[in-house]
CSV table of C-alpha atoms and ligand atoms in Angstrom, one decimal:
chain,number,residue,atom,x,y,z
K,1,MET,CA,-2.4,16.9,30.4
K,2,LEU,CA,-1.7,17.3,26.5
K,3,ALA,CA,-4.1,20.2,25.9
K,4,GLU,CA,-7.2,21.4,27.7
K,5,GLY,CA,-9.6,18.7,28.1
K,6,PHE,CA,-7.4,15.7,27.2
K,7,ASP,CA,-5.6,13.5,29.7
K,8,LEU,CA,-2.6,11.5,28.2
K,9,HIS,CA,-1.9,8.1,29.5
K,10,ARG,CA,1.3,6.1,28.7
K,11,PRO,CA,1.0,2.4,29.4
K,12,SER,CA,4.0,0.4,29.0
K,13,SER,CA,2.4,-3.0,28.1
K,14,VAL,CA,-0.6,-4.1,26.0
K,15,ALA,CA,-2.3,-5.4,29.3
K,16,GLU,CA,-1.7,-2.0,30.9
K,17,ALA,CA,-3.2,-0.3,27.8
K,18,LEU,CA,-6.4,-2.6,28.0
K,19,GLU,CA,-6.6,-1.7,31.6
K,20,PHE,CA,-6.7,2.0,30.9
K,21,ALA,CA,-9.2,1.3,28.0
K,22,GLY,CA,-11.4,-0.6,30.5
K,23,ARG,CA,-11.2,2.4,32.9
K,24,PHE,CA,-12.6,4.9,30.4
K,25,PRO,CA,-15.3,3.1,28.4
K,26,GLY,CA,-16.4,5.2,25.4
K,27,GLU,CA,-14.2,8.1,26.6
K,28,PHE,CA,-10.7,7.4,25.1
K,29,ARG,CA,-8.8,7.0,21.9
K,30,TYR,CA,-5.6,5.1,21.3
K,31,LEU,CA,-2.7,7.5,20.1
K,32,ALA,CA,0.0,6.1,17.9
K,33,GLY,CA,2.1,8.5,16.0
K,34,GLY,CA,-0.8,11.1,16.3
K,35,THR,CA,-0.5,12.4,12.7
K,36,ASP,CA,-4.3,11.8,12.3
K,37,VAL,CA,-5.5,12.0,15.9
K,38,LEU,CA,-4.1,15.2,16.9
K,39,PRO,CA,-4.8,17.5,13.9
K,40,GLY,CA,-8.4,16.1,14.1
K,41,LEU,CA,-8.6,16.9,17.9
K,42,PHE,CA,-7.4,20.4,17.2
K,43,HIS,CA,-10.1,20.8,14.6
K,44,GLY,CA,-12.7,19.5,17.0
K,45,LEU,CA,-13.0,15.9,15.2
K,46,GLY,CA,-13.1,12.9,17.1
K,47,ALA,CA,-13.2,14.6,20.6
K,48,THR,CA,-12.3,12.4,23.5
K,49,ARG,CA,-11.4,12.9,27.3
K,50,HIS,CA,-8.4,10.4,27.3
K,51,LEU,CA,-5.7,9.6,25.0
K,52,ILE,CA,-3.9,6.4,25.5
K,53,SER,CA,-0.5,6.5,23.9
K,54,LEU,CA,0.8,3.2,22.5
K,55,GLN,CA,4.4,4.8,22.1
K,56,ASP,CA,5.9,3.0,25.2
K,57,ILE,CA,4.8,-0.5,24.4
K,58,ALA,CA,8.0,-2.3,23.1
K,59,GLU,CA,6.1,-5.3,21.8
K,60,LEU,CA,4.2,-3.1,19.1
K,61,ARG,CA,7.5,-1.9,17.6
K,62,ALA,CA,8.8,-5.4,16.7
K,63,PHE,CA,9.9,-5.5,13.0
K,64,VAL,CA,11.0,-8.8,11.4
K,65,PRO,CA,10.8,-8.3,7.8
K,66,GLU,CA,12.5,-11.6,6.6
K,67,GLU,CA,9.6,-13.4,8.6
K,68,GLY,CA,7.0,-10.8,7.3
K,69,ARG,CA,6.0,-9.7,10.8
K,70,ILE,CA,5.4,-5.9,11.4
K,71,GLY,CA,4.4,-4.5,14.7
K,72,ALA,CA,1.6,-1.9,14.7
K,73,MET,CA,3.8,0.9,15.9
K,74,VAL,CA,6.4,0.5,13.2
K,75,PRO,CA,6.8,3.8,11.2
K,76,LEU,CA,6.0,4.0,7.7
K,77,GLY,CA,9.4,5.4,7.0
K,78,THR,CA,11.0,2.1,8.3
K,79,LEU,CA,8.8,0.1,5.9
K,80,ALA,CA,9.7,2.5,3.0
K,81,GLU,CA,13.4,2.0,3.6
K,82,SER,CA,13.6,-1.7,4.3
K,83,PRO,CA,15.5,-3.7,1.6
K,84,GLU,CA,13.9,-7.0,2.9
K,85,LEU,CA,10.6,-5.6,2.5
K,86,ARG,CA,11.1,-4.2,-1.0
K,87,ALA,CA,12.6,-7.6,-2.1
K,88,ARG,CA,9.8,-9.8,-0.7
K,89,PHE,CA,6.6,-7.6,-0.6
K,90,PRO,CA,7.3,-4.7,-3.1
K,91,ALA,CA,3.9,-3.2,-3.0
K,92,VAL,CA,4.1,-2.7,0.7
K,93,ALA,CA,7.6,-0.8,0.6
K,94,GLU,CA,6.3,1.2,-2.4
K,95,ALA,CA,2.9,2.1,-0.7
K,96,ALA,CA,4.9,3.3,2.5
K,97,ARG,CA,7.2,5.3,0.2
K,98,GLN,CA,4.4,7.0,-1.5
K,99,ALA,CA,2.6,7.9,1.8
K,100,ALA,CA,2.7,11.5,3.1
K,101,SER,CA,6.1,13.1,3.3
K,102,PRO,CA,9.4,12.0,4.9
K,103,ASN,CA,9.0,13.7,8.2
K,104,LEU,CA,5.4,12.4,8.5
K,105,ARG,CA,6.5,8.9,7.6
K,106,ASN,CA,8.8,9.0,10.5
K,107,SER,CA,5.9,9.6,13.0
K,108,SER,CA,3.0,7.7,11.1
K,109,THR,CA,2.7,4.1,12.2
K,110,LEU,CA,1.5,1.2,10.3
K,111,GLY,CA,-1.4,0.6,12.8
K,112,GLY,CA,-2.5,4.2,12.5
K,113,ASN,CA,-2.4,4.0,8.8
K,114,LEU,CA,-4.6,0.8,8.7
K,115,LEU,CA,-7.1,2.7,10.9
K,116,LEU,CA,-6.9,6.1,9.3
K,117,ASP,CA,-10.2,8.0,9.7
K,118,THR,CA,-12.2,8.3,6.5
K,119,ARG,CA,-11.9,11.6,4.7
K,120,CYS,CA,-14.0,14.2,2.8
K,121,THR,CA,-13.8,17.7,1.8
K,122,TYR,CA,-16.8,18.5,4.0
K,123,TYR,CA,-15.4,16.9,7.1
K,124,ASN,CA,-11.5,17.5,7.1
K,125,GLN,CA,-12.1,21.3,7.7
K,126,SER,CA,-11.8,23.7,10.7
K,127,ALA,CA,-14.4,23.8,13.2
K,128,PHE,CA,-15.5,27.2,12.0
K,129,TRP,CA,-15.9,26.1,8.5
K,130,ARG,CA,-18.0,23.0,9.5
K,131,GLU,CA,-20.2,25.1,11.9
K,132,ALA,CA,-20.8,27.7,9.0
K,133,LEU,CA,-22.0,24.9,6.9
K,134,GLY,CA,-24.1,23.3,9.4
K,135,TYR,CA,-22.2,20.0,9.9
K,136,CYS,CA,-22.9,16.6,8.2
K,137,LEU,CA,-23.6,13.1,9.2
K,138,LYS,CA,-20.1,12.3,10.1
K,139,ASN,CA,-19.9,15.2,12.5
K,140,GLY,CA,-23.2,15.4,14.3
K,141,GLY,CA,-25.3,16.8,11.4
K,142,GLU,CA,-28.4,15.5,9.9
K,143,GLU,CA,-27.5,14.9,6.3
K,144,CYS,CA,-24.7,14.1,3.9
K,145,ARG,CA,-23.4,17.2,1.9
K,146,VAL,CA,-22.1,15.1,-1.0
K,147,VAL,CA,-24.8,12.5,-1.7
K,148,GLN,CA,-28.0,14.0,-0.2
K,149,ASN,CA,-29.3,11.4,2.2
K,150,ARG,CA,-29.7,11.0,5.9
K,151,GLU,CA,-28.4,7.5,6.3
K,152,ARG,CA,-25.0,7.0,4.8
K,153,CYS,CA,-21.6,8.7,4.9
K,154,TYR,CA,-19.5,8.4,1.7
K,155,ALA,CA,-16.1,9.8,3.2
K,156,ALA,CA,-13.3,8.0,1.6
K,157,TYR,CA,-10.7,5.5,3.3
K,158,CYS,CA,-7.4,7.0,2.0
K,159,GLY,CA,-4.6,4.9,3.7
K,160,ASP,CA,-1.9,3.8,1.2
K,161,LEU,CA,-0.8,0.7,3.1
K,162,ALA,CA,-4.1,-1.3,3.4
K,163,PRO,CA,-4.3,-2.3,-0.4
K,164,SER,CA,-0.7,-3.4,-0.6
K,165,LEU,CA,-1.0,-5.5,2.5
K,166,LEU,CA,-4.4,-7.0,1.0
K,167,VAL,CA,-2.9,-8.2,-2.0
K,168,HIS,CA,-0.2,-10.1,0.0
K,169,ASP,CA,-2.8,-11.7,1.9
K,170,ALA,CA,-1.9,-10.2,5.3
K,171,ARG,CA,-3.3,-11.3,8.6
K,172,ILE,CA,-3.5,-9.0,11.7
K,173,GLU,CA,-3.2,-9.8,15.5
K,174,VAL,CA,-5.6,-8.0,17.7
K,175,ALA,CA,-5.8,-7.8,21.6
K,176,GLY,CA,-8.9,-7.0,23.5
K,177,PRO,CA,-10.5,-7.6,26.8
K,178,LYS,CA,-11.1,-11.3,25.9
K,179,GLY,CA,-7.6,-12.0,24.8
K,180,ARG,CA,-5.8,-12.1,21.5
K,181,HIS,CA,-6.7,-13.3,18.2
K,182,LEU,CA,-5.4,-13.5,14.5
K,183,ARG,CA,-7.8,-12.8,11.6
K,184,PRO,CA,-7.4,-11.8,7.9
K,185,LEU,CA,-6.7,-8.0,7.3
K,186,LYS,CA,-9.7,-7.9,5.0
K,187,ASP,CA,-12.0,-8.5,7.9
K,188,LEU,CA,-10.9,-5.3,9.6
K,189,TYR,CA,-13.0,-3.3,7.1
K,190,ASP,CA,-16.8,-3.3,7.0
K,191,PRO,CA,-18.2,-2.2,3.5
K,192,GLN,CA,-21.7,-2.5,4.9
K,193,ALA,CA,-21.2,0.0,7.8
K,194,ASP,CA,-22.8,3.4,7.5
K,195,GLY,CA,-19.3,4.9,6.3
K,196,ARG,CA,-18.6,7.0,9.3
K,197,THR,CA,-16.3,4.4,11.1
K,198,PRO,CA,-16.1,1.4,8.8
K,199,PHE,CA,-13.6,-0.5,11.0
K,200,ARG,CA,-14.4,-4.0,12.7
K,201,LEU,CA,-12.6,-3.5,16.1
K,202,GLY,CA,-14.4,-4.2,19.3
K,203,PRO,CA,-14.4,-1.7,22.3
K,204,GLY,CA,-10.8,-1.2,23.5
K,205,GLU,CA,-9.3,-3.6,21.0
K,206,ILE,CA,-5.7,-2.8,20.0
K,207,LEU,CA,-4.1,-3.8,16.7
K,208,LEU,CA,-0.8,-5.5,17.6
K,209,SER,CA,0.9,-6.5,14.4
K,210,VAL,CA,0.5,-7.6,10.8
K,211,SER,CA,1.9,-10.7,9.3
K,212,LEU,CA,2.6,-11.6,5.7
K,213,PRO,CA,2.9,-15.0,4.2
K,214,HIS,CA,6.4,-16.5,3.5
K,215,GLU,CA,6.0,-17.1,-0.2
K,216,LYS,CA,7.5,-14.4,-2.5
K,217,VAL,CA,4.9,-12.8,-4.8
K,218,ARG,CA,5.5,-10.1,-7.3
K,219,SER,CA,3.6,-7.0,-6.5
K,220,THR,CA,3.4,-3.2,-7.3
K,221,TYR,CA,1.5,-0.1,-6.0
K,222,LEU,CA,0.3,2.9,-8.2
K,223,LYS,CA,-1.2,6.0,-6.7
K,224,LEU,CA,-3.0,9.0,-8.1
K,225,ARG,CA,-2.6,12.0,-6.0
K,226,ALA,CA,-3.0,15.9,-6.5
K,227,ARG,CA,0.7,16.8,-5.7
K,228,SER,CA,3.7,14.4,-5.4
K,229,ALA,CA,4.4,15.8,-2.0
K,230,PRO,CA,2.1,14.8,0.9
K,231,ASP,CA,-1.2,13.9,-0.6
K,232,PHE,CA,-3.6,11.1,0.1
K,233,PRO,CA,-4.5,8.7,-2.6
K,234,GLU,CA,-7.3,9.9,-5.0
K,235,ALA,CA,-7.3,6.4,-6.3
K,236,SER,CA,-4.7,3.9,-5.9
K,237,VAL,CA,-4.3,0.1,-7.0
K,238,ALA,CA,-2.1,-2.6,-5.4
K,239,ILE,CA,-1.6,-5.7,-7.6
K,240,ALA,CA,0.1,-9.0,-6.8
K,241,LEU,CA,0.7,-11.4,-9.7
K,242,THR,CA,2.7,-14.6,-10.1
K,243,LEU,CA,3.1,-16.5,-13.4
K,244,GLU,CA,3.7,-20.3,-13.7
K,245,GLY,CA,4.9,-20.4,-17.2
K,246,LYS,CA,2.2,-18.3,-19.1
K,247,LYS,CA,-0.4,-19.1,-16.6
K,248,LEU,CA,-1.6,-17.3,-13.4
K,249,ARG,CA,-0.5,-18.8,-10.1
K,250,GLU,CA,-1.6,-15.9,-8.1
K,251,LEU,CA,-3.5,-12.7,-8.7
K,252,ARG,CA,-4.9,-10.2,-6.3
K,253,VAL,CA,-6.0,-6.5,-6.9
K,254,ALA,CA,-7.0,-4.1,-4.3
K,255,ALA,CA,-7.9,-0.2,-4.2
K,256,SER,CA,-7.8,2.7,-1.9
K,257,GLY,CA,-9.2,6.3,-2.0
K,258,VAL,CA,-12.4,5.2,-3.9
K,259,ALA,CA,-14.7,3.9,-1.3
K,260,THR,CA,-15.3,4.0,2.7
K,261,VAL,CA,-13.0,1.0,2.9
K,262,PRO,CA,-10.1,-0.4,1.0
K,263,LEU,CA,-11.5,-2.9,-1.7
K,264,LEU,CA,-10.2,-6.4,-2.5
K,265,PHE,CA,-11.6,-7.9,-5.7
K,266,GLU,CA,-11.1,-11.6,-4.9
K,267,ASP,CA,-14.3,-12.8,-6.8
K,268,LEU,CA,-13.1,-11.2,-9.9
K,269,THR,CA,-9.4,-12.4,-9.8
K,270,LEU,CA,-9.9,-15.9,-8.4
K,271,PRO,CA,-11.7,-17.3,-11.5
K,272,LEU,CA,-8.5,-16.2,-13.6
K,273,ILE,CA,-6.1,-18.5,-11.6
K,274,GLY,CA,-4.7,-21.3,-13.9
K,275,HIS,CA,-5.4,-19.2,-17.0
K,276,ALA,CA,-3.2,-17.0,-19.2
K,277,MET,CA,-3.1,-13.3,-18.6
K,278,THR,CA,-3.8,-12.0,-22.1
K,279,GLU,CA,-4.3,-8.5,-23.1
K,280,GLU,CA,-7.9,-9.2,-23.5
K,281,VAL,CA,-8.3,-10.8,-20.1
K,282,ALA,CA,-6.3,-7.9,-18.4
K,283,ARG,CA,-8.7,-5.3,-20.2
K,284,ASP,CA,-11.8,-7.2,-19.2
K,285,LEU,CA,-10.5,-7.4,-15.7
K,286,ALA,CA,-9.8,-3.6,-15.4
K,287,GLU,CA,-13.3,-3.0,-17.0
K,288,LYS,CA,-15.0,-5.1,-14.3
K,289,VAL,CA,-13.1,-3.7,-11.4
K,290,SER,CA,-13.7,-0.2,-12.3
K,291,ARG,CA,-17.4,-0.8,-12.7
K,292,ARG,CA,-17.3,-1.7,-9.0
K,293,LEU,CA,-15.9,1.8,-8.0
K,294,HIS,CA,-18.4,4.5,-7.1
K,295,PRO,CA,-16.3,7.3,-5.9
K,296,VAL,CA,-18.1,10.6,-5.1
K,297,THR,CA,-17.3,14.3,-5.3
K,298,ASN,CA,-15.5,14.5,-2.0
K,299,THR,CA,-11.8,14.8,-2.9
K,300,ALA,CA,-9.7,17.1,-5.3
K,301,PHE,CA,-10.4,15.1,-8.6
K,302,PRO,CA,-13.7,14.3,-10.2
K,303,PRO,CA,-15.0,10.7,-9.8
K,304,ASP,CA,-14.9,9.9,-13.4
K,305,TYR,CA,-11.2,11.0,-13.7
K,306,ARG,CA,-10.2,9.0,-10.6
K,307,LYS,CA,-12.0,5.8,-12.2
K,308,HIS,CA,-10.4,6.5,-15.5
K,309,VAL,CA,-6.8,6.6,-13.9
K,310,PHE,CA,-7.5,3.6,-11.8
K,311,ARG,CA,-8.3,1.5,-15.0
K,312,HIS,CA,-5.0,2.8,-16.6
K,313,PHE,CA,-3.1,2.1,-13.5
K,314,LEU,CA,-4.5,-1.5,-13.4
K,315,MET,CA,-3.5,-2.2,-16.9
K,316,SER,CA,0.0,-0.8,-16.6
K,317,GLY,CA,0.6,-2.5,-13.3
K,318,ILE,CA,-0.3,-5.9,-14.9
K,319,HIS,CA,2.0,-5.2,-17.7
K,320,GLU,CA,4.8,-4.2,-15.4
K,321,LEU,CA,4.5,-7.4,-13.4
K,322,GLN,CA,4.2,-9.7,-16.4
K,323,SER,CA,7.3,-8.2,-18.0
K,324,GLY,CA,9.1,-8.9,-14.6
K,325,THR,CA,10.4,-5.5,-13.9
K,326,HIS,CA,9.4,-6.3,-10.2
U,1,FAD,C1,-0.3,16.3,5.7
U,1,FAD,C2,-0.7,14.9,5.8
U,1,FAD,C3,-0.5,14.1,4.7
U,1,FAD,C4,-0.8,12.8,4.7
U,1,FAD,N1,-0.6,11.9,3.6
U,1,FAD,C5,-0.9,10.5,3.6
U,1,FAD,C6,-0.8,9.9,2.4
U,1,FAD,O1,-0.4,10.3,1.4
U,1,FAD,N2,-1.1,8.5,2.5
U,1,FAD,C7,-1.5,8.0,3.8
U,1,FAD,O2,-1.7,6.8,3.8
U,1,FAD,N3,-1.8,8.8,4.9
U,1,FAD,C8,-1.4,10.2,4.9
U,1,FAD,N4,-1.5,10.8,6.0
U,1,FAD,C9,-1.9,10.2,7.1
U,1,FAD,C10,-0.9,9.6,7.9
U,1,FAD,O3,0.0,8.8,7.3
U,1,FAD,C11,-1.6,8.7,8.9
U,1,FAD,O4,-2.3,9.6,9.6
U,1,FAD,C12,-0.7,7.9,9.7
U,1,FAD,O5,-0.4,6.7,8.9
U,1,FAD,C13,-1.5,7.4,10.9
U,1,FAD,O6,-0.7,6.9,11.6
U,1,FAD,P1,-0.5,7.5,13.1
U,1,FAD,O7,0.4,6.6,13.8
U,1,FAD,O8,-0.2,9.0,13.2
U,1,FAD,O9,-1.9,7.3,13.7
U,1,FAD,P2,-2.8,8.2,14.8
U,1,FAD,O10,-3.1,9.5,14.2
U,1,FAD,O11,-2.2,8.1,16.0
U,1,FAD,O12,-3.9,7.2,14.9
U,1,FAD,C14,-4.9,7.0,13.8
U,1,FAD,C15,-6.1,6.1,14.3
U,1,FAD,O13,-5.8,4.8,14.5
U,1,FAD,C16,-6.0,4.4,15.9
U,1,FAD,N5,-5.1,3.6,16.3
U,1,FAD,C17,-3.6,3.8,16.0
U,1,FAD,N6,-2.9,2.7,16.2
U,1,FAD,C18,-3.6,1.7,16.8
U,1,FAD,C19,-3.7,0.4,17.2
U,1,FAD,N7,-2.4,-0.1,17.4
U,1,FAD,N8,-4.7,-0.2,17.6
U,1,FAD,C20,-5.8,0.4,17.7
U,1,FAD,N9,-6.2,1.6,17.3
U,1,FAD,C21,-5.1,2.4,16.8
U,1,FAD,C22,-6.2,5.8,16.6
U,1,FAD,O14,-7.0,5.6,17.7
U,1,FAD,C23,-6.7,6.7,15.5
U,1,FAD,O15,-8.2,6.5,15.5
U,1,FAD,C24,-1.3,12.1,5.9
U,1,FAD,C25,-1.3,13.0,7.0
U,1,FAD,C26,-1.1,14.2,7.0
U,1,FAD,C27,-1.2,15.1,8.3
U,2,SF4,S1,-19.5,12.0,2.7
U,2,SF4,FE1,-21.2,13.2,3.4
U,2,SF4,S2,-21.6,12.5,5.6
U,2,SF4,FE2,-19.6,11.9,4.9
U,2,SF4,S3,-18.1,13.3,5.7
U,2,SF4,FE3,-18.6,13.9,3.6
U,2,SF4,S4,-20.4,15.3,3.6
U,2,SF4,FE4,-20.2,14.4,5.6
């Protein structure tokens, strides 16, 4: 028993974890580092009867940076300190370095970060606080407190790792009751969902690992946060950019902290491949991307400021990658 009302299970293989999941349909949560699940449970968020710990499953801890393979249970601290990762996938190492604090990075895992619950000033509060307000859509209430409506939650996805992996075209391996499969990381997120749990994972499915392509691509990650000590992104941008001569061979841009899911802007960057990245093209791209962002007033900084800084980050990230400092 971990605390009153929660049973803790410790499977030692993926098959055993799936078996537990099958035994408690709709009444369990997977527990990785617990840095999001446990504070939530103690505040009465995401209540559950069973916690299935993934800690003892060796397969999920595999880390082969030279092959771009990262198990879901690899701590963010390991990613932040890996020289191979920094050399081959700089945005990923940098995003891990900027996430949370050193002690939290040692417990937080990659899988938990990719599946981090969405956040909002009206949700990440004590049970007393939320009860006094009368709850909201994400927590059993009838309407959203930020954008007055009864259909959609606007809580922000605030994981640092997802955008950095999206610009490196990462894939994920998932195991479920029907077996294992690979799919693009971008398919893990559902922008059309009602915002409360915007992840595309079937009942009982476990995220096993992330794999990155072999090709080396220049990349960077820039993050706006209220304090430089542990703070979630208010807006962040990951950029991967490779030039062939003066022309773009590869360009991807992704964002976190500004919507219910991490955003990848492939439709805006693909048409630029094969063209020169001039100042005008960069400015036009920054303008178009920022027009797609619709942050709401549910984090520390005002939405307009977050958009403004995002635009600035995107421009300076492109300059940095063009000048070859990464
Ligand atoms: C004070 C504080 C500051 C923070 N600052 C930042 C920050 O700046 N940037 C940032 O990105 N994060 C930040 N975090 C969040 C923290 O990094 C994440 O909570 C962490 O990455 C989650 O990892 P975890 O292993 O602890 O996940 P858990 O809390 O164990 O799990 C998170 C969710 O993922 C699910 N899950 C986990 N692993 C799997 C899996 N393999 N398969 C299926 N489901 C799974 C769990 O069921 C749960 O729903 C902060 C947290 C705190 C407490
Ligand atoms: S965005 Fe609205 S519904 Fe979602 S957590 Fe915040 S107040 Fe609640």
